[in-house]
Short mmCIF file of C-alpha atoms in Angstrom, two decimals:
data_model
loop_
_atom_site.label_atom_id
_atom_site.label_comp_id
_atom_site.label_asym_id
_atom_site.label_seq_id
_atom_site.Cartn_x
_atom_site.Cartn_y
_atom_site.Cartn_z
CA MET P 1 2.77 -35.89 27.11
CA ALA P 2 3.44 -32.29 27.96
CA TYR P 3 6.18 -32.23 25.39
CA VAL P 4 3.84 -33.37 22.65
CA ASN P 5 1.21 -30.79 23.61
CA ALA P 6 3.85 -27.98 23.61
CA ASN P 7 5.07 -29.03 20.17
CA LEU P 8 1.48 -29.09 18.76
CA GLN P 9 0.78 -25.66 20.26
CA ASN P 10 4.01 -24.28 18.76
CA ALA P 11 3.25 -25.71 15.35
CA THR P 12 -0.24 -24.27 15.34
CA GLY P 13 0.94 -21.07 16.93
CA ASN P 14 3.59 -20.53 14.31
CA GLN P 15 1.21 -21.11 11.43
CA PHE P 16 -1.35 -18.73 12.96
CA GLY P 17 1.40 -16.32 13.83
CA ARG P 18 2.61 -16.35 10.20
CA MET P 19 -0.93 -15.76 9.01
CA ILE P 20 -1.29 -12.79 11.34
CA ASN P 21 2.16 -11.37 10.31
CA ASP P 22 1.21 -11.80 6.62
CA THR P 23 -2.05 -9.96 7.18
CA ILE P 24 -0.37 -7.18 9.12
CA ALA P 25 2.34 -6.81 6.47
CA GLY P 26 -0.44 -6.61 3.80
CA VAL P 27 -2.23 -3.85 5.65
CA LYS P 28 0.96 -1.90 6.11
CA ALA P 29 1.76 -2.28 2.34
CA ALA P 30 -1.72 -1.07 1.44
CA ALA P 31 -1.40 1.92 3.75
CA ALA P 32 1.93 2.78 2.20
CA ARG P 33 0.51 2.65 -1.32
CA ARG P 34 -2.41 4.85 -0.26
CA ALA P 35 0.01 7.23 1.22
CA VAL P 36 1.97 7.44 -2.05
CA TYR P 37 -1.30 7.97 -3.97
CA ARG P 38 -2.42 10.75 -1.71
CA GLU P 39 1.05 12.46 -1.75
CA VAL P 40 1.38 12.41 -5.56
CA PHE P 41 -2.20 13.39 -6.09
CA GLY P 42 -1.86 16.28 -3.66
CA GLN P 43 1.31 17.57 -5.17
CA LEU P 44 0.07 17.49 -8.66
CA ASN P 45 -3.29 18.95 -7.77
CA ASN P 46 -1.69 21.88 -6.23
CA MET P 47 0.36 22.68 -9.32
CA SER P 48 -0.68 25.24 -11.78
CA ASP P 49 -1.92 24.27 -15.23
CA ARG P 50 1.31 25.79 -16.64
CA ASP P 51 3.47 23.65 -14.30
CA LEU P 52 1.52 20.59 -15.19
CA ALA P 53 1.99 21.33 -18.91
CA ASP P 54 5.72 21.70 -18.33
CA ILE P 55 5.89 18.08 -17.00
CA GLY P 56 3.51 16.70 -19.57
CA VAL P 57 0.55 15.96 -17.36
CA ALA P 58 -2.96 17.14 -18.09
CA ARG P 59 -5.06 18.12 -15.10
CA ILE P 60 -7.66 15.49 -16.06
CA SER P 61 -5.08 12.74 -15.83
CA ILE P 62 -3.79 13.58 -12.27
CA ARG P 63 -5.66 10.60 -10.75
CA ASP P 64 -4.27 8.25 -13.34
CA VAL P 65 -0.76 9.37 -12.75
CA ALA P 66 -1.13 9.08 -8.96
CA LYS P 67 -2.60 5.64 -9.33
CA GLN P 68 0.29 4.60 -11.63
CA ALA P 69 2.84 5.93 -9.05
CA ALA P 70 1.19 4.13 -6.17
CA TYR P 71 -0.03 0.88 -7.65
CA GLY P 72 1.87 0.34 -10.84
CA ASP P 73 0.32 -1.19 -13.85
CA ALA P 74 -2.16 -3.23 -11.79
#
């Protein structure tokens, strides 16, 4: 009987463990995307209007460019 209980706990624990691991992975991925957004936004925002014009980015579109860099087309 102890063997059956141990197997049931492992099966439930593995499913729950996978769910927790997936959640943690999702949180880490979201944090990484936010970090990319902040980095790109900060770098572009610190550039002069002339530098932005050289790379073809209008100051008003900095947020859109940073969003595209971090999150893609979504």
